Short mmCIF file of C-alpha atoms in Angstrom, two decimals:
data_model
loop_
_atom_site.label_atom_id
_atom_site.label_comp_id
_atom_site.label_asym_id
_atom_site.label_seq_id
_atom_site.Cartn_x
_atom_site.Cartn_y
_atom_site.Cartn_z
CA MET A 1 0.00 0.00 0.00
CA THR A 2 1.26 3.48 -0.83
CA THR A 3 0.40 6.63 1.08
CA THR A 4 0.80 10.24 0.08
CA PHE A 5 2.66 11.77 3.01
CA LEU A 6 3.75 15.14 1.62
CA ARG A 7 2.37 17.49 -0.96
CA ARG A 8 3.36 21.09 -1.55
CA SER A 9 1.81 23.42 -4.05
CA THR A 10 3.78 25.95 -6.10
CA ARG A 11 2.05 29.27 -6.65
CA ILE A 12 3.42 31.27 -9.58
CA LEU A 13 2.34 34.80 -10.45
CA VAL A 14 2.80 35.71 -14.12
CA VAL A 15 3.15 39.49 -14.37
CA ASN A 16 2.27 41.32 -17.57
CA PRO A 17 3.91 44.71 -16.93
CA ASN A 18 1.96 46.47 -19.66
CA SER A 19 -1.69 47.39 -19.33
CA SER A 20 -3.00 45.28 -22.24
CA VAL A 21 -5.53 42.74 -21.03
CA GLY A 22 -5.49 41.18 -24.50
CA MET A 23 -1.80 40.40 -24.13
CA THR A 24 -2.44 38.80 -20.74
CA HIS A 25 -5.08 36.58 -22.34
CA GLY A 26 -2.53 35.52 -24.97
CA VAL A 27 -0.10 34.57 -22.20
CA GLU A 28 -2.84 32.60 -20.45
CA ASP A 29 -3.61 30.68 -23.65
CA ALA A 30 0.06 29.66 -23.91
CA ILE A 31 0.10 28.45 -20.31
CA ARG A 32 -3.07 26.41 -20.80
CA ARG A 33 -1.22 24.35 -23.41
CA MET A 34 1.51 23.40 -20.94
CA ASP A 35 1.78 20.06 -19.19
CA LEU A 36 2.02 21.40 -15.66
CA ALA A 37 2.39 19.49 -12.42
CA GLU A 38 -0.93 19.11 -10.62
CA SER A 39 0.55 20.97 -7.65
CA THR A 40 1.43 24.06 -9.73
CA GLU A 41 -1.01 26.95 -9.53
CA ILE A 42 -0.72 29.82 -12.01
CA PHE A 43 -2.08 33.32 -11.45
CA THR A 44 -1.87 36.26 -13.84
CA TYR A 45 -1.59 39.98 -13.29
CA THR A 46 -2.07 42.88 -15.71
CA ALA A 47 -0.47 46.23 -14.95
CA PRO A 48 -2.73 49.19 -14.06
CA PRO A 49 -3.79 51.64 -16.80
CA GLU A 50 -0.93 54.01 -15.91
CA SER A 51 1.52 51.51 -17.35
CA PRO A 52 2.19 51.60 -21.13
CA ALA A 53 -0.23 49.53 -23.21
CA SER A 54 2.75 48.26 -25.21
CA ILE A 55 6.40 48.26 -24.10
CA ASN A 56 8.34 49.43 -27.13
CA ASP A 57 11.50 51.12 -25.82
CA GLY A 58 13.63 51.81 -22.79
CA ASP A 59 11.35 54.53 -21.45
CA ASP A 60 8.42 52.12 -21.50
CA VAL A 61 10.49 49.50 -19.67
CA ILE A 62 11.32 51.93 -16.86
CA ALA A 63 7.79 53.34 -16.66
CA SER A 64 6.21 49.90 -16.45
CA SER A 65 8.67 48.85 -13.75
CA GLU A 66 7.81 51.82 -11.55
CA VAL A 67 4.04 51.40 -11.94
CA VAL A 68 4.00 47.66 -11.37
CA PHE A 69 6.45 47.63 -8.46
CA LYS A 70 4.45 50.28 -6.63
CA ASP A 71 1.17 48.46 -7.29
CA LEU A 72 2.40 45.00 -6.27
CA THR A 73 4.17 46.14 -3.12
CA SER A 74 1.42 48.42 -1.83
CA THR A 75 -0.84 45.52 -0.84
CA GLY A 76 1.63 42.84 0.29
CA ALA A 77 -0.09 40.43 -2.10
CA LEU A 78 3.22 38.95 -3.29
CA GLN A 79 3.61 37.15 0.02
CA GLN A 80 1.06 34.56 -1.08
CA TYR A 81 3.23 33.41 -4.03
CA ASP A 82 6.35 31.29 -4.32
CA ALA A 83 7.55 32.70 -7.62
CA VAL A 84 7.03 35.51 -10.14
CA LEU A 85 7.50 35.50 -13.90
CA VAL A 86 7.98 38.92 -15.54
CA ALA A 87 6.34 38.47 -18.94
CA CYS A 88 8.13 41.20 -20.89
CA PHE A 89 10.91 40.18 -23.25
CA SER A 90 13.49 42.70 -22.12
CA VAL A 91 16.15 43.30 -19.53
CA HIS A 92 13.40 44.34 -17.15
CA PRO A 93 14.23 45.95 -13.77
CA LEU A 94 11.33 44.12 -12.13
CA VAL A 95 13.29 40.86 -12.22
CA GLU A 96 15.95 42.11 -9.82
CA ARG A 97 13.60 44.29 -7.78
CA LEU A 98 11.03 41.57 -7.09
CA ALA A 99 13.72 39.00 -6.29
CA GLU A 100 14.52 41.00 -3.14
CA LEU A 101 10.99 40.63 -1.80
CA GLN A 102 9.50 37.99 0.46
CA GLY A 103 7.10 35.37 -0.86
CA SER A 104 5.19 32.63 0.89
CA ARG A 105 8.38 30.80 1.92
CA GLY A 106 11.31 33.19 2.02
CA LYS A 107 12.45 35.31 -0.90
CA LEU A 108 10.53 34.98 -4.14
CA ALA A 109 11.95 32.94 -7.00
CA VAL A 110 11.89 35.40 -9.92
CA THR A 111 12.86 35.31 -13.58
CA GLY A 112 11.85 37.08 -16.75
CA ILE A 113 10.85 35.49 -20.02
CA PHE A 114 14.05 36.89 -21.55
CA GLU A 115 16.35 35.16 -19.07
CA ALA A 116 14.34 31.93 -19.11
CA SER A 117 14.40 31.77 -22.92
CA VAL A 118 18.17 32.23 -23.07
CA LEU A 119 18.74 29.46 -20.53
CA ALA A 120 16.32 27.14 -22.34
CA SER A 121 18.09 27.69 -25.66
CA LEU A 122 21.55 27.09 -24.20
CA SER A 123 20.36 23.83 -22.68
CA LEU A 124 18.84 22.61 -25.95
CA ILE A 125 21.32 23.38 -28.71
CA THR A 126 23.63 20.50 -29.54
CA THR A 127 27.39 20.74 -29.20
CA PRO A 128 29.18 19.03 -32.09
CA PRO A 129 32.65 17.52 -31.61
CA LEU A 130 35.40 20.13 -31.42
CA ASN A 131 36.58 21.51 -34.77
CA THR A 132 34.26 19.28 -36.82
CA VAL A 133 31.32 21.40 -37.98
CA PRO A 134 30.27 25.01 -37.28
CA ALA A 135 28.69 25.67 -33.89
CA ARG A 136 24.95 25.19 -33.57
CA LYS A 137 23.21 28.48 -32.86
CA TRP A 138 20.24 30.11 -31.18
CA GLY A 139 18.77 33.55 -31.80
CA ILE A 140 15.89 35.91 -31.18
CA VAL A 141 13.06 37.21 -33.37
CA THR A 142 11.38 40.24 -31.85
CA THR A 143 9.47 43.45 -32.59
CA GLY A 144 10.96 46.93 -33.15
CA LYS A 145 14.45 48.20 -34.00
CA PHE A 146 15.16 49.37 -30.44
CA TRP A 147 15.37 45.79 -29.24
CA GLU A 148 18.30 44.80 -31.45
CA ALA A 149 20.87 46.63 -29.33
CA HIS A 150 18.94 46.25 -26.06
CA LEU A 151 18.66 42.46 -26.30
CA THR A 152 22.14 41.91 -27.75
CA GLN A 153 23.63 43.83 -24.84
CA GLY A 154 21.31 41.96 -22.49
CA VAL A 155 22.53 38.59 -23.76
CA ASN A 156 26.17 39.60 -23.34
CA THR A 157 25.58 40.88 -19.81
CA PHE A 158 23.48 37.89 -18.73
CA LEU A 159 26.07 35.40 -20.02
CA GLY A 160 29.08 37.43 -18.90
CA VAL A 161 30.38 37.73 -22.46
CA ASP A 162 32.70 40.56 -23.50
CA PRO A 163 30.78 42.36 -26.29
CA ARG A 164 34.07 42.78 -28.18
CA SER A 165 34.54 39.01 -28.42
CA ALA A 166 32.71 36.63 -30.75
CA ASN A 167 29.83 34.55 -29.47
CA ASP A 168 29.72 31.72 -31.98
CA LYS A 169 26.50 30.23 -30.60
CA PHE A 170 24.41 33.42 -30.64
CA ALA A 171 22.93 34.14 -34.08
CA GLY A 172 21.74 37.58 -33.01
CA VAL A 173 18.46 39.50 -32.94
CA GLU A 174 16.18 40.06 -35.92
CA THR A 175 13.22 42.43 -35.79
CA THR A 176 9.84 42.58 -37.50
CA GLY A 177 9.29 46.33 -37.24
CA LEU A 178 6.05 45.71 -35.36
CA ASP A 179 5.08 46.74 -31.83
CA ALA A 180 4.05 44.24 -29.17
CA GLY A 181 0.45 45.46 -29.30
CA ASP A 182 0.25 44.84 -33.05
CA PHE A 183 -0.01 41.10 -32.45
CA HIS A 184 -3.36 41.57 -30.71
CA GLY A 185 -5.29 43.71 -33.15
CA GLY A 186 -4.88 46.71 -35.39
CA VAL A 187 -2.57 45.08 -37.93
CA ASP A 188 -3.64 42.78 -40.76
CA PRO A 189 -2.73 39.16 -39.84
CA ALA A 190 -1.24 38.76 -43.31
CA VAL A 191 1.19 41.60 -42.58
CA ILE A 192 2.13 40.03 -39.27
CA ARG A 193 2.76 36.69 -40.97
CA GLN A 194 4.91 38.27 -43.68
CA LYS A 195 7.05 40.37 -41.33
CA LEU A 196 7.54 37.58 -38.79
CA SER A 197 8.40 35.11 -41.54
CA GLU A 198 10.94 37.47 -43.12
CA ALA A 199 12.63 38.18 -39.78
CA THR A 200 12.81 34.45 -39.01
CA LYS A 201 14.43 33.67 -42.35
CA ARG A 202 17.04 36.40 -41.80
CA LEU A 203 17.89 34.84 -38.46
CA LEU A 204 18.09 31.35 -39.93
CA SER A 205 20.54 32.66 -42.54
CA GLN A 206 23.11 33.25 -39.79
CA GLY A 207 24.16 29.60 -39.72
CA ALA A 208 22.90 26.33 -38.28
CA VAL A 209 20.22 27.82 -36.01
CA GLU A 210 18.60 25.17 -33.82
CA CYS A 211 16.59 27.40 -31.46
CA VAL A 212 14.49 30.43 -32.36
CA ILE A 213 13.25 32.47 -29.42
CA MET A 214 9.97 34.36 -29.78
CA GLY A 215 11.18 37.65 -28.35
CA CYS A 216 7.86 39.12 -27.31
CA ALA A 217 5.12 37.87 -25.01
CA GLY A 218 2.65 39.05 -27.64
CA MET A 219 3.96 36.41 -30.05
CA ALA A 220 2.43 33.61 -27.99
CA GLY A 221 0.56 31.28 -30.37
CA LEU A 222 2.42 32.46 -33.50
CA ASP A 223 4.99 29.66 -33.50
CA ASN A 224 3.30 28.15 -36.59
CA ILE A 225 4.52 31.14 -38.64
CA ILE A 226 8.09 30.60 -37.46
CA ARG A 227 7.80 26.88 -38.17
CA SER A 228 6.63 27.52 -41.73
CA ALA A 229 9.52 29.93 -42.29
CA ALA A 230 12.00 27.37 -40.96
CA ILE A 231 10.67 24.71 -43.34
CA GLU A 232 10.84 27.12 -46.28
CA LYS A 233 14.42 28.07 -45.37
CA TYR A 234 15.87 24.72 -44.29
CA GLY A 235 13.54 22.19 -45.91
CA PRO A 236 11.03 19.91 -44.15
CA GLU A 237 13.48 17.63 -42.33
CA GLN A 238 15.73 20.27 -40.79
CA GLY A 239 12.97 22.88 -40.53
CA ASN A 240 10.80 20.62 -38.37
CA GLN A 241 13.72 20.07 -36.00
CA VAL A 242 14.14 23.76 -35.19
CA LEU A 243 13.05 24.40 -31.60
CA ILE A 244 10.78 27.42 -31.13
CA ILE A 245 11.09 28.83 -27.63
CA ASP A 246 8.06 30.48 -26.04
CA GLY A 247 9.41 32.58 -23.18
CA VAL A 248 6.29 32.24 -21.06
CA LYS A 249 6.44 28.45 -21.18
CA ALA A 250 10.18 28.50 -20.58
CA GLY A 251 9.70 30.83 -17.63
CA VAL A 252 6.97 28.83 -15.93
CA GLY A 253 8.99 25.62 -16.33
CA LEU A 254 12.13 27.25 -14.95
CA LEU A 255 10.29 28.70 -11.95
CA GLU A 256 8.80 25.32 -11.09
CA GLN A 257 12.35 23.97 -10.86
CA MET A 258 13.70 27.04 -9.04
CA VAL A 259 11.08 26.66 -6.32
CA ARG A 260 11.85 22.95 -5.95
CA ASN A 261 15.57 23.71 -5.75
CA LYS A 262 15.06 26.37 -3.10
CA ARG A 263 13.08 23.94 -0.99
CA MET A 264 15.74 21.25 -1.38
CA PHE A 265 18.84 23.29 -0.82
CA GLN A 266 18.07 26.22 1.46
CA SER A 267 18.46 25.81 5.19
CA SER A 268 15.22 24.92 6.93
#
């Protein structure tokens, strides 16, 4: 006879730091398609109206951080969660700021979809034998021009890479010219498909790219466009093997493991 003697739930808050409810719904749809542990509970949060409706540049990043941090800390509500996922594909200040706060069991486990996507890609690309074939690569497809420099610098900083040295595994950042909010209305779906497909093919031209990161929470559910572009560029066999990283899914999965690790390894 077996007996369940211990069960702990993991409560994760997914924070959309912009004020678009439509984008939050897109994030929720992505999470519903995940195979989560029965003990994992997911909650979502949309920033108040004072926060930008779409985060398109550095000013929007800072503004959203200030609004959301003030709102979340004013009520003490974070203390009911074990972990927080910041669902903005950027080097977002909320990741570091929220990680200093207390959750239900000590400090919160916190990551952003940017950081989680990078870690997922690094864990998934194959490493061929030394000096045999070119390095396998990963890269990012995102929205506007601003993000090219912002995310490239963010990758270098996160990985501790000197920006003056070559990073053979990073294929770079390609942009669609769209804003995050464009993926949820206001732009013809055919235009979105064309621009996302073109950006993906430019990225895939940088070498043997095995992982393509969707560099915007608003891209959730658009992986079929990236898949089609990969097949057109690489052919059916190689194109179907390209891994398409959804940052929200990567983030939730990483936080589940971070919470388990904290419980295993921190002093009781």
